[in-house]
GROMACS .gro file of C-alpha atoms in nm:
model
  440
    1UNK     CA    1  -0.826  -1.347  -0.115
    2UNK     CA    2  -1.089  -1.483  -0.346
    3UNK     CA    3  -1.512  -1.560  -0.251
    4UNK     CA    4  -1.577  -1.731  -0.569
    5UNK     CA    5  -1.885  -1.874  -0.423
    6UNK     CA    6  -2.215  -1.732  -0.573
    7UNK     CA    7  -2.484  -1.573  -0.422
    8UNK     CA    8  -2.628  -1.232  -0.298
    9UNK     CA    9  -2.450  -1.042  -0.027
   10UNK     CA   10  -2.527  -0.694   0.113
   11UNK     CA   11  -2.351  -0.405   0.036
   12UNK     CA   12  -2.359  -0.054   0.251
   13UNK     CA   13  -2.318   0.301   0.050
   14UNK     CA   14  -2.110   0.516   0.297
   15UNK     CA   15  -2.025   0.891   0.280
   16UNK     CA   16  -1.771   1.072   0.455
   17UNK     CA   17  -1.933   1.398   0.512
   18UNK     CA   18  -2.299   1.526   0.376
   19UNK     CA   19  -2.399   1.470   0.024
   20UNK     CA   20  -2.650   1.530  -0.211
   21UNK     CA   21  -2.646   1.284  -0.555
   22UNK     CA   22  -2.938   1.122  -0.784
   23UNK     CA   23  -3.139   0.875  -0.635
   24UNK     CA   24  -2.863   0.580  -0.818
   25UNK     CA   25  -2.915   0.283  -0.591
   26UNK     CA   26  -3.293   0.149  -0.586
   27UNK     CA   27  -3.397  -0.148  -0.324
   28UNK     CA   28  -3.308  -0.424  -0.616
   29UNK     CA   29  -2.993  -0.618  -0.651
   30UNK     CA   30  -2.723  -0.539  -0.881
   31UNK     CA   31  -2.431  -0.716  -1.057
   32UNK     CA   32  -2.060  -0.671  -1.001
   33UNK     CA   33  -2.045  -0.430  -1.323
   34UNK     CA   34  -2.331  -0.243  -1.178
   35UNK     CA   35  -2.225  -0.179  -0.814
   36UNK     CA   36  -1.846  -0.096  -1.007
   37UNK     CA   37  -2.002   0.184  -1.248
   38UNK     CA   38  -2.238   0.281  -0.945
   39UNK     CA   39  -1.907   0.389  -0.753
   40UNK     CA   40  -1.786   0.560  -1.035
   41UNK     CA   41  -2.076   0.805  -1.065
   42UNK     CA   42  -2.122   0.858  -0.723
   43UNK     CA   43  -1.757   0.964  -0.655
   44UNK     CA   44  -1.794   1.187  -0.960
   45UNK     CA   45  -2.134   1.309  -0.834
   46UNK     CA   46  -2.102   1.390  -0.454
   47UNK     CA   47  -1.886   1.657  -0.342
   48UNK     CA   48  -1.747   1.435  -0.046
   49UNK     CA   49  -1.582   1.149  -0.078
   50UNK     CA   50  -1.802   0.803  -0.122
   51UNK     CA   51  -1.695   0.430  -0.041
   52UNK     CA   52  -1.873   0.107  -0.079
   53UNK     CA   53  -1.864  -0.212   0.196
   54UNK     CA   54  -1.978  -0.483   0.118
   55UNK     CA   55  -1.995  -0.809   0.378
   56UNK     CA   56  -1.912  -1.181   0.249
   57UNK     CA   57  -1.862  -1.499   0.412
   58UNK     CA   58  -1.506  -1.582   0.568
   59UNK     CA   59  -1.289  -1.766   0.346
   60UNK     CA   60  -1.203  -2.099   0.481
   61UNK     CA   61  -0.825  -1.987   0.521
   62UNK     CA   62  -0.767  -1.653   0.591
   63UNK     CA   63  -0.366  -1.559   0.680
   64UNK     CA   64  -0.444  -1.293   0.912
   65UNK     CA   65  -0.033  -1.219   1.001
   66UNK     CA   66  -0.007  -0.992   0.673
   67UNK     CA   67  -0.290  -0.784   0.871
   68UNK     CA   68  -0.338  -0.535   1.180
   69UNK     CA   69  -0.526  -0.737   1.468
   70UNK     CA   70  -0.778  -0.458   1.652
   71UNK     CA   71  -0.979  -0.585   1.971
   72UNK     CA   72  -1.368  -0.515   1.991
   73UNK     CA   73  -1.296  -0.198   2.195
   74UNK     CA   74  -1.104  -0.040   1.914
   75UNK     CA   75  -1.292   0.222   1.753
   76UNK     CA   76  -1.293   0.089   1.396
   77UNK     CA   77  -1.419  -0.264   1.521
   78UNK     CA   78  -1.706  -0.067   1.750
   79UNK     CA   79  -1.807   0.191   1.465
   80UNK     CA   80  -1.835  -0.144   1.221
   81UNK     CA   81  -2.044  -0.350   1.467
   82UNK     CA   82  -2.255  -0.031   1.516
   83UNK     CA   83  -2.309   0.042   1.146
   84UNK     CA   84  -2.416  -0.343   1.129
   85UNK     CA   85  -2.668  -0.384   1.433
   86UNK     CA   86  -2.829  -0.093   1.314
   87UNK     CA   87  -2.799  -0.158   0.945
   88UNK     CA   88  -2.982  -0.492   1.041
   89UNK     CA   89  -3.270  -0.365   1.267
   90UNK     CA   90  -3.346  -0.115   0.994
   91UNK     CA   91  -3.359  -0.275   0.663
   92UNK     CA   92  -3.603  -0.443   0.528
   93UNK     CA   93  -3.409  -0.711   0.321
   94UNK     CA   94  -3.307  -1.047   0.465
   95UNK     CA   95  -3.011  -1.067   0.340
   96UNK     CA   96  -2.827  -0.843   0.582
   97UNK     CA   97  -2.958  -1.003   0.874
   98UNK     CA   98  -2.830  -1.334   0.705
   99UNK     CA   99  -2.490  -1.233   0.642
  100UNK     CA  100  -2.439  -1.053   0.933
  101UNK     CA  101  -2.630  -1.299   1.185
  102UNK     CA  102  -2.286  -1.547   1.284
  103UNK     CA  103  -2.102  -1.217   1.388
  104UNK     CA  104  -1.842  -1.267   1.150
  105UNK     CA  105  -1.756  -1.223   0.779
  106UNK     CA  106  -1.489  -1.062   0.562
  107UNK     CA  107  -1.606  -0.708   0.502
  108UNK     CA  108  -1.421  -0.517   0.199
  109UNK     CA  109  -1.438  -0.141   0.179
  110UNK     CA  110  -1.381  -0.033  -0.190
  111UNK     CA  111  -1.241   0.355  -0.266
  112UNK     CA  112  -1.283   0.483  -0.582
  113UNK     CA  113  -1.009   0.572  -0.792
  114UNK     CA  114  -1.122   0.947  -0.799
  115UNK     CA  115  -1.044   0.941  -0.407
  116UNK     CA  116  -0.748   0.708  -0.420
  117UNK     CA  117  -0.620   0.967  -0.595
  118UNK     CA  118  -0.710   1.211  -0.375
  119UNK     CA  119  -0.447   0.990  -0.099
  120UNK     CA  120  -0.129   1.025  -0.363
  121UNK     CA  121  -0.048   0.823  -0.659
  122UNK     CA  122   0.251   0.641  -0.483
  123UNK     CA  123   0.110   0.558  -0.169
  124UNK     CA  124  -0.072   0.251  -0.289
  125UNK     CA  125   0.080   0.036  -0.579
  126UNK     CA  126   0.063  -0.355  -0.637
  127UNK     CA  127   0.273  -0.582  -0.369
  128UNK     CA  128   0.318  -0.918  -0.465
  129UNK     CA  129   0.512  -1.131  -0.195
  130UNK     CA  130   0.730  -1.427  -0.229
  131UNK     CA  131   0.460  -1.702  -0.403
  132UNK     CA  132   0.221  -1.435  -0.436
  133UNK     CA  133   0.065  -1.556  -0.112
  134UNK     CA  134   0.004  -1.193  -0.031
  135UNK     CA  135  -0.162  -1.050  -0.291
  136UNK     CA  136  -0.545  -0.964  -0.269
  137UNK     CA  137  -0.816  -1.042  -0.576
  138UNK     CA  138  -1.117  -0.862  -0.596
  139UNK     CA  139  -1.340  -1.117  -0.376
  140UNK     CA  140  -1.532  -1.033  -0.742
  141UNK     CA  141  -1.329  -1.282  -0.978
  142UNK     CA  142  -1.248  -1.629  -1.024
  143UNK     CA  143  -0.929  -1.799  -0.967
  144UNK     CA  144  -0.872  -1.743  -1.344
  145UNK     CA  145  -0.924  -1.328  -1.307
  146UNK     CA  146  -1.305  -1.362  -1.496
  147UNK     CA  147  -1.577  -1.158  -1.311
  148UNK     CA  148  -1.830  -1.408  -1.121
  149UNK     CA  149  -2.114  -1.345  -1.296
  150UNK     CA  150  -2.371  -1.506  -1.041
  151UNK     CA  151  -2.301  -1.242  -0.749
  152UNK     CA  152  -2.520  -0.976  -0.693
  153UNK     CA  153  -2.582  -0.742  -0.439
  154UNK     CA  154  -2.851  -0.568  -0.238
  155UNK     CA  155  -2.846  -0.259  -0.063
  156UNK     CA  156  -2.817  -0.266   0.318
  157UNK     CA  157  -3.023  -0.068   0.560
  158UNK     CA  158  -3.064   0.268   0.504
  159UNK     CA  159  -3.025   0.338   0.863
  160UNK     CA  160  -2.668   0.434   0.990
  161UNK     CA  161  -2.495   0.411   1.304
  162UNK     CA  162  -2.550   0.578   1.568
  163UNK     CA  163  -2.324   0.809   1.784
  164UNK     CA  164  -1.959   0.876   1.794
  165UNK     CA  165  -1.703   0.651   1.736
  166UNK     CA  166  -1.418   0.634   2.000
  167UNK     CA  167  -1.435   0.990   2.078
  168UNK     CA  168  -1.373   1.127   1.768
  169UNK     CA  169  -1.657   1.317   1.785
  170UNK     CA  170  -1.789   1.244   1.428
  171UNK     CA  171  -2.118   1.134   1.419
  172UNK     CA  172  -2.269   0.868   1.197
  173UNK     CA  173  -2.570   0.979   1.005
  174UNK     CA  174  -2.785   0.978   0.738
  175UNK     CA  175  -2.763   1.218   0.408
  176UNK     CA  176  -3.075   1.246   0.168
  177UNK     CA  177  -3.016   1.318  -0.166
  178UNK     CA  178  -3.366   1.286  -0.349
  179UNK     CA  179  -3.428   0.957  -0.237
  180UNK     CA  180  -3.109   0.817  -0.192
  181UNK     CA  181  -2.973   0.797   0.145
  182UNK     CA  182  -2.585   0.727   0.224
  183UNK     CA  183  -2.438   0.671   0.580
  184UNK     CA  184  -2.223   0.933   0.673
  185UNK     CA  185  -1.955   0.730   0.848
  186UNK     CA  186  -1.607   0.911   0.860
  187UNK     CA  187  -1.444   0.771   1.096
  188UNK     CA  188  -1.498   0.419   0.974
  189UNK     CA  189  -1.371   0.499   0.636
  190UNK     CA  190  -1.114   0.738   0.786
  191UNK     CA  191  -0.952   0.419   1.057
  192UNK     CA  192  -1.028   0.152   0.758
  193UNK     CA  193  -0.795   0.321   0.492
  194UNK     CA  194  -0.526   0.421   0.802
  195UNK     CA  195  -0.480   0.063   0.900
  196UNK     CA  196  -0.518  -0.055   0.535
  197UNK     CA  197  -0.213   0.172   0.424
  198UNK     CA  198  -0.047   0.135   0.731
  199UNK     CA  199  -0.038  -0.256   0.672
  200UNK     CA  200   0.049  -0.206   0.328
  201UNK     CA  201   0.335   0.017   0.423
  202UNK     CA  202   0.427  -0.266   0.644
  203UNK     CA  203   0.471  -0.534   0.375
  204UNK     CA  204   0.683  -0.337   0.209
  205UNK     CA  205   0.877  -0.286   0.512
  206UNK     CA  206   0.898  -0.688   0.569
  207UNK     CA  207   0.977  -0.763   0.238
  208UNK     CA  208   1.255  -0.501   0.220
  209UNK     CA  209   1.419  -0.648   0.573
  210UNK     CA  210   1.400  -1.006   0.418
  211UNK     CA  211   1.631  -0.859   0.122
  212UNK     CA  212   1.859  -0.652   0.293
  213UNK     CA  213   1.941  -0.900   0.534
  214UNK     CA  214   2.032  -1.193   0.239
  215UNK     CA  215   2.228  -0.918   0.106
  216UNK     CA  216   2.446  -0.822   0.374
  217UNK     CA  217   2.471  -1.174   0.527
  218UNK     CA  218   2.694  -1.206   0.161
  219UNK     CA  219   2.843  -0.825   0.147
  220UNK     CA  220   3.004  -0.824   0.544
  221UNK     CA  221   2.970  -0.425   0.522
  222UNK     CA  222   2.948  -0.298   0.881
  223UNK     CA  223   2.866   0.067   0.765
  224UNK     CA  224   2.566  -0.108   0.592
  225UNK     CA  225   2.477  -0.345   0.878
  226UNK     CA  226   2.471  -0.078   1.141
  227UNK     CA  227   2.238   0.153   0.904
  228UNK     CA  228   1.992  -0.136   0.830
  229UNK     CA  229   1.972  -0.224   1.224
  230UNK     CA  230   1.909   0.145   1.300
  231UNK     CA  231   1.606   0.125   1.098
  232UNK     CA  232   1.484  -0.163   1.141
  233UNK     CA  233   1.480  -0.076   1.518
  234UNK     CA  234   1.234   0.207   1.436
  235UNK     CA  235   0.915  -0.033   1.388
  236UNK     CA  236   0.821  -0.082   1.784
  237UNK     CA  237   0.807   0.285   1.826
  238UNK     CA  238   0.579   0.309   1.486
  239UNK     CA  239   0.370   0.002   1.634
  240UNK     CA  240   0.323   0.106   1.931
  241UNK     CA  241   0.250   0.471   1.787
  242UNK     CA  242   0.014   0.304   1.550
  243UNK     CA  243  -0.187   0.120   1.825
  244UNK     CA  244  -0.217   0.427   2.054
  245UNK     CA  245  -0.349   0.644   1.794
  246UNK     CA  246  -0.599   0.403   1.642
  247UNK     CA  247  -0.736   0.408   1.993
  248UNK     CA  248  -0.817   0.742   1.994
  249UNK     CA  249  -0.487   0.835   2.200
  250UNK     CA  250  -0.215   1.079   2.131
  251UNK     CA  251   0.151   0.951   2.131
  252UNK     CA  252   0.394   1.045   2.403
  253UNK     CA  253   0.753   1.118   2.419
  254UNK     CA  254   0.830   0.776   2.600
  255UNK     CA  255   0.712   0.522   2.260
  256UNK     CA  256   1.036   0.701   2.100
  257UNK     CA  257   0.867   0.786   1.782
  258UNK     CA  258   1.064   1.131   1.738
  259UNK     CA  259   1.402   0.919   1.762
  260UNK     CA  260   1.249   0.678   1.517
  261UNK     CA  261   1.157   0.975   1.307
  262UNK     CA  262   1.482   1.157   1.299
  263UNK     CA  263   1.671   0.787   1.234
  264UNK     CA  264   1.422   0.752   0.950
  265UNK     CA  265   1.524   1.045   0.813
  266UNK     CA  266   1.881   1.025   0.810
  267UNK     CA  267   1.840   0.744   0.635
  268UNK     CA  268   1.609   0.923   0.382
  269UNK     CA  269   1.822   1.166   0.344
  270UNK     CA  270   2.140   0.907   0.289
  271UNK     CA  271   1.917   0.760   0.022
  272UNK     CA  272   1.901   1.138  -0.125
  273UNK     CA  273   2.284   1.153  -0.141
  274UNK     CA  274   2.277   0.863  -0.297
  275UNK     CA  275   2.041   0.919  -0.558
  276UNK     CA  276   2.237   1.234  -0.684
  277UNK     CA  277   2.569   1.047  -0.680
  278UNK     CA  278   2.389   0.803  -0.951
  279UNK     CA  279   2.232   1.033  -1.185
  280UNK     CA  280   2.561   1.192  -1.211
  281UNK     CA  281   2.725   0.852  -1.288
  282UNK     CA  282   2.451   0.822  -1.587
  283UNK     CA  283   2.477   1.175  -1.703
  284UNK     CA  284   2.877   1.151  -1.720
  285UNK     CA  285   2.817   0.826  -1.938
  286UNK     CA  286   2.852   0.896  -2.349
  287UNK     CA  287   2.564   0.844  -2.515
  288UNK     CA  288   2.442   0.588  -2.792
  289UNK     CA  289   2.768   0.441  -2.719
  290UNK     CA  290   2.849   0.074  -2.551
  291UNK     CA  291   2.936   0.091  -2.151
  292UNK     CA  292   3.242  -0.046  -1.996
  293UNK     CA  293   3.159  -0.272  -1.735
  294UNK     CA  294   3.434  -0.195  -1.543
  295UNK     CA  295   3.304   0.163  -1.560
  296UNK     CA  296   2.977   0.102  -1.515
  297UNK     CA  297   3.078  -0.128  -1.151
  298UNK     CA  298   3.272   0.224  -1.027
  299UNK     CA  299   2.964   0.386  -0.955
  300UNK     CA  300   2.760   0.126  -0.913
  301UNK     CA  301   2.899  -0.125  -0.704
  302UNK     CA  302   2.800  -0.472  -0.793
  303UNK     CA  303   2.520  -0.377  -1.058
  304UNK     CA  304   2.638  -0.696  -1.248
  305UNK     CA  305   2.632  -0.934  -0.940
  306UNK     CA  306   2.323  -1.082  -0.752
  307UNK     CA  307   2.412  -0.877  -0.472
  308UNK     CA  308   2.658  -0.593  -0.399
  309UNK     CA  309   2.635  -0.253  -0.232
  310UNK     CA  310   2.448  -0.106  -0.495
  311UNK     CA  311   2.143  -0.317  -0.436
  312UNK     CA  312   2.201  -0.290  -0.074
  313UNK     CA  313   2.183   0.076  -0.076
  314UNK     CA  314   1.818   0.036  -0.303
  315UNK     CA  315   1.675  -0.184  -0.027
  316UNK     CA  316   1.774   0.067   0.241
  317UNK     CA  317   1.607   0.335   0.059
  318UNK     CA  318   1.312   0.129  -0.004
  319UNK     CA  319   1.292   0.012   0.400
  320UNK     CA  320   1.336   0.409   0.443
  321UNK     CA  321   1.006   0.461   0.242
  322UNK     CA  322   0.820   0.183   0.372
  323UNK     CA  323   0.898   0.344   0.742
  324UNK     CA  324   0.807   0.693   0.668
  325UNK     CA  325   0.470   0.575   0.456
  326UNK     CA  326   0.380   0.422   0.792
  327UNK     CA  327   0.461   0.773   1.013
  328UNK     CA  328   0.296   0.981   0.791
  329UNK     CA  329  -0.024   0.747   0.824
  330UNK     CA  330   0.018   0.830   1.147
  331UNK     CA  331   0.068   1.191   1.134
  332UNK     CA  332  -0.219   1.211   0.897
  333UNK     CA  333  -0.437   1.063   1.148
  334UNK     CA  334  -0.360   1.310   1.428
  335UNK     CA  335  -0.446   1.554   1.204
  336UNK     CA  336  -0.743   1.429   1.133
  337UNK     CA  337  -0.835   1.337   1.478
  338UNK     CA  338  -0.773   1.706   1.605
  339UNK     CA  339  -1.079   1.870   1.427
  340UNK     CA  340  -1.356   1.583   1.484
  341UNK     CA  341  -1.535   1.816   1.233
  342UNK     CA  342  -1.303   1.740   0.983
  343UNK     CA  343  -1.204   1.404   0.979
  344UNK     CA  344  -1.117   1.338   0.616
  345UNK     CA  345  -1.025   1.662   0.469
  346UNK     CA  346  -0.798   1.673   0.726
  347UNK     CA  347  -0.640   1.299   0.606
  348UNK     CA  348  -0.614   1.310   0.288
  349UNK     CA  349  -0.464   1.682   0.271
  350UNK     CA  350  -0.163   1.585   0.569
  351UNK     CA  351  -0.098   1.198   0.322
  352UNK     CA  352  -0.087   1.434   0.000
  353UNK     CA  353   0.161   1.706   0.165
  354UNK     CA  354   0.356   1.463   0.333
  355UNK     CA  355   0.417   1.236   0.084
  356UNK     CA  356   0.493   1.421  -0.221
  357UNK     CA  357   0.860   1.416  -0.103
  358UNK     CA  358   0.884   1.006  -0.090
  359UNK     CA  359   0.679   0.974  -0.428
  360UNK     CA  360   0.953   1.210  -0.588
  361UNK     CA  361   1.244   0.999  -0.418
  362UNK     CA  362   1.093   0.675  -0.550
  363UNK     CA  363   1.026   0.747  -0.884
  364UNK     CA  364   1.359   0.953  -0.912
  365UNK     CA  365   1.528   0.606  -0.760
  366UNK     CA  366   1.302   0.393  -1.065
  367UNK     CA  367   1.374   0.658  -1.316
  368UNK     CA  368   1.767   0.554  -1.229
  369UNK     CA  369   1.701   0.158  -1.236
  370UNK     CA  370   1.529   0.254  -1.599
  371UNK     CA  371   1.838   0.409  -1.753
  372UNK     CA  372   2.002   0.159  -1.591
  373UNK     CA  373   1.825  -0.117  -1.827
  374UNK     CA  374   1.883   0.040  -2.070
  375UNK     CA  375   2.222   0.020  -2.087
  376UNK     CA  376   2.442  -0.157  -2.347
  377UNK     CA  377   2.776  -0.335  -2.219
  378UNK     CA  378   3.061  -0.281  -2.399
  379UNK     CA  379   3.310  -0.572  -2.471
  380UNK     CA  380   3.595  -0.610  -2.273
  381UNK     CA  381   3.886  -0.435  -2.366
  382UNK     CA  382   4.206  -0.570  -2.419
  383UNK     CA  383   4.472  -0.693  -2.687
  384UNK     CA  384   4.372  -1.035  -2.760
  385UNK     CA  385   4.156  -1.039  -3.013
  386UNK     CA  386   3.947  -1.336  -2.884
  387UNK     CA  387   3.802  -1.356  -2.534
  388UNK     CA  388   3.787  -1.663  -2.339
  389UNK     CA  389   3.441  -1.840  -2.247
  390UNK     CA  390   3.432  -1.697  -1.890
  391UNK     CA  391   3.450  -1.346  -1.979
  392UNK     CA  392   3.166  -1.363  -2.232
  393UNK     CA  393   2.905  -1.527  -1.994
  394UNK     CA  394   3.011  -1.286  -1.724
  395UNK     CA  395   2.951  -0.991  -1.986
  396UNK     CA  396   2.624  -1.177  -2.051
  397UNK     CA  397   2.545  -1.253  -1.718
  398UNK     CA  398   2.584  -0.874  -1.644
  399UNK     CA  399   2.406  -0.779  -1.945
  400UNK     CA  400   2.086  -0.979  -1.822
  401UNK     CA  401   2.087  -0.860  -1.456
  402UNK     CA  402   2.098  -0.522  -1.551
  403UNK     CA  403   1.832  -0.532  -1.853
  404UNK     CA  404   1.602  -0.667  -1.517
  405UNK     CA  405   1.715  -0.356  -1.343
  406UNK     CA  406   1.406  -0.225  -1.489
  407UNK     CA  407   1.114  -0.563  -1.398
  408UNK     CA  408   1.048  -0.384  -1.097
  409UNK     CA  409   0.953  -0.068  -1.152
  410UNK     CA  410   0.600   0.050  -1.228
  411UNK     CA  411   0.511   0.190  -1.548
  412UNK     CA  412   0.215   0.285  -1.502
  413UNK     CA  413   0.092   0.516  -1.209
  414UNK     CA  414  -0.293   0.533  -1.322
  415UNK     CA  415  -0.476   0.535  -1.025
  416UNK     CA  416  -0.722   0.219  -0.957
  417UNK     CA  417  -1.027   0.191  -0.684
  418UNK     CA  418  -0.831   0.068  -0.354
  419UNK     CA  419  -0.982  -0.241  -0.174
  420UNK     CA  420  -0.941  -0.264   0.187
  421UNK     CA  421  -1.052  -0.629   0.357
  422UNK     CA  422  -1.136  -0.665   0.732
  423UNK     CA  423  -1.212  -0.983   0.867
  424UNK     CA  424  -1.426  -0.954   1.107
  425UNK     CA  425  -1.471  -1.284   1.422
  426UNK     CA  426  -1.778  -1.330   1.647
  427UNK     CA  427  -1.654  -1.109   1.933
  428UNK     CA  428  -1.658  -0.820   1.727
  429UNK     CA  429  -1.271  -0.803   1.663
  430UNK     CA  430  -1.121  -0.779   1.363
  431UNK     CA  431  -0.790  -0.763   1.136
  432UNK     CA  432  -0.755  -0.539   0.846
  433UNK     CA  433  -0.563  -0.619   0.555
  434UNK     CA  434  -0.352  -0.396   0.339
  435UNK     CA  435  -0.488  -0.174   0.113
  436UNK     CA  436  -0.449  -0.271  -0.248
  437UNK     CA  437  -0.573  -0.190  -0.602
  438UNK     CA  438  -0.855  -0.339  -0.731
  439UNK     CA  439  -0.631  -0.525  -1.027
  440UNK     CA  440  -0.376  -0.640  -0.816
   0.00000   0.00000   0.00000
């Protein structure tokens, strides 16, 4: 989503616990670069972790189905209104009150790269649908990537919500720092970057289903169709999970998330087997020395081909990932939500245990798909000493697929702030988009 419209827009400092940093801030506005270096020292200055949220107009089209819909009652639509009405009757600046006065507005909550990081280096990486019609840009830049130089932003109040959110027993405040006041307002950050992943997690998910099924609408493998309908079956429970625990609830026995879990992990654990059986393929290959194709198909069925089992089995373990990102969102929250003290320490510390296991298992699977790549086909063997025109653009054809093996993976894991958009309408509900980086 893009605001290239210019202007001056409000932006709030929050906290997630209490802080102490150099008065950084002042009451005047500040550029893009400004508010983007102002994140950077604060997250390397305060000992808890700092976001930014900053409130611009709705776009005129907004797809809200790549987001999670939250009524008014929800506790991260209540804790936003909260921070707003109060934000409003306490500052001192119009521009607040003028942003915030129609009810509604696209409100994105920025993380800093030094906390991102803090949530695992895998968790959050660039997603680019089909068309790029889900990808997010910085509401910052232009339609050509430039920064837009003519928006600035002002402080909000330096008042902060009042009061727990949703029972979590957190309460909003206000910590001084020399003169610099932050809100402390855990629980929103805690519920924005929850949904944010958890919607992220869920794109994966969607467009792993959209591949699996073209691919086994052309294989006919009933082993395969069987395992991809076992797990796709696992997102009510996780939805349903999802919506009781962002409202403050605990998850019973009856949503079937512990079935989903254990099917998710078979799976997970298929993809493990999997994984082993390929990197001994590789390793048993001679080195600096051409590949038969023929060999090459053995152990890696349909590698050449468009589709094949192969691929199948990749999309399966990345619909396997995508699932478990999503539980482990959820886990993290219940954590989280069990010490109302503790509301982010708790979070980030069940994400980074939790998910060390699937960041291992994905880059193991793109270390594979690397090798892979790399790869040079031998010719095909036989007696004739010239080889007709089909079997040279099917050694070429094969040669090209598996050089693009490698396209997908990412090369580089440095960590990036994380932007999470909510849209908020005039009865106070809202949808939250998925968490992204910054550059994507």
């Amino acid at each position: 989503m893009t605001d290239d419209r210019k202007g001056t827009i409000p932006v709030w400092t929050l906290a997630t616990g209490d802080v102490r940093v150099p008065a950084l801030t002042g009451d005047g506005p500040m550029t893009a670069e400004r508010l983007a270096e102002l994140r950077t020292v604060l997250a390397g200055l305060a000992e808890e972790p700092i976001a930014t949220l900053e409130a611009h107009p709705l776009p005129d089209r907004l797809d809200r189905r790549r987001g999670i819909p939250l009524d008014a009652a929800s506790p991260l639509a209540q804790h936003l209104s909260q921070l707003i009405a109060q934000s409003v009757r306490g500052s001192s600046a119009s521009t607040t009150a003028t942003a915030t006065a129609a009810g509604e507005g696209l409100y994105r909550m920025v993380i800093p790269a030094k906390v991102a990081a803090r949530l695992g280096q895998g968790l959050i990486r660039p997603m680019v649908a089909k068309g790029s019609a889900g990808a997010i840009r910085g509401p910052l830049v232009d339609s050509a990537g430039k920064i837009v130089g003519g928006v600035t932003f002002v402080p909000a109040g330096q008042v902060a919500a009042a009061g727990a959110v949703g029972g979590a027993g957190a309460t909003a405040g206000v910590a001084v720092g020399g003169s610099v006041a932050l809100t402390v307002a855990a629980p929103l950050v805690l519920m924005a970057v929850a949904v944010g992943v958890s919607a992220h997690a869920d794109g994966k998910r969607q467009q792993a289903i959209e591949h699996i099924t073209e691919l086994l609408e052309q294989l006919h493998e009933q082993k395969l169709v069987e395992e991809h309908s076992e797990l796709d079956g696992c997102r009510d429970a996780i939805d349903k999970a999802t919506a009781v625990l962002l409202d403050q609830g605990r998850p019973g026995v009856s949503l079937g998330l512990d079935s989903a879990v254990h099917a998710i992990n078979s799976a997970l654990g298929a993809a493990d087997r999997r994984l082993a059986q390929w990197r001994s393929a590789l390793d048993k290959l001679p080195e600096d020395k051409p590949v038969d194709l023929g060999t090459l198909s053995k152990s890696f069925p349909g590698v050449d081909d468009h589709g094949g089992i192969f691929r199948a089995h990749l999309e399966l373990a990345t619909l396997a990932i995508a699932l478990k990102r999503r539980v482990v969102v959820l886990q993290a929250v219940e954590h989280a939500q069990s010490d109302p003290g503790n509301l982010f320490e708790n979070f980030t510390r069940a994400l980074k245990r939790d998910q060390q296991r699937l960041d291992e298992l994905e880059s193991s699977i793109a270390g594979v798909l690397v090798r892979l790549s790399t790869l040079e086909l031998a010719r095909p063997s036989g007696l004739r000493p010239v080889f007709t025109t089909a079997e040279v653009d099917r050694l070429m054809r094969a040669a090209h697929r598996i050089r693009r093996l490698g396209d997908g993976v990412a090369a580089d894991n440095h960590t990036t702030d994380v932007a999470i958009e909510i849209a908020r309408d005039e009865d106070g509900s809202v949808v939250v988009f998925p968490a992204l980086p910054t550059s994507a």
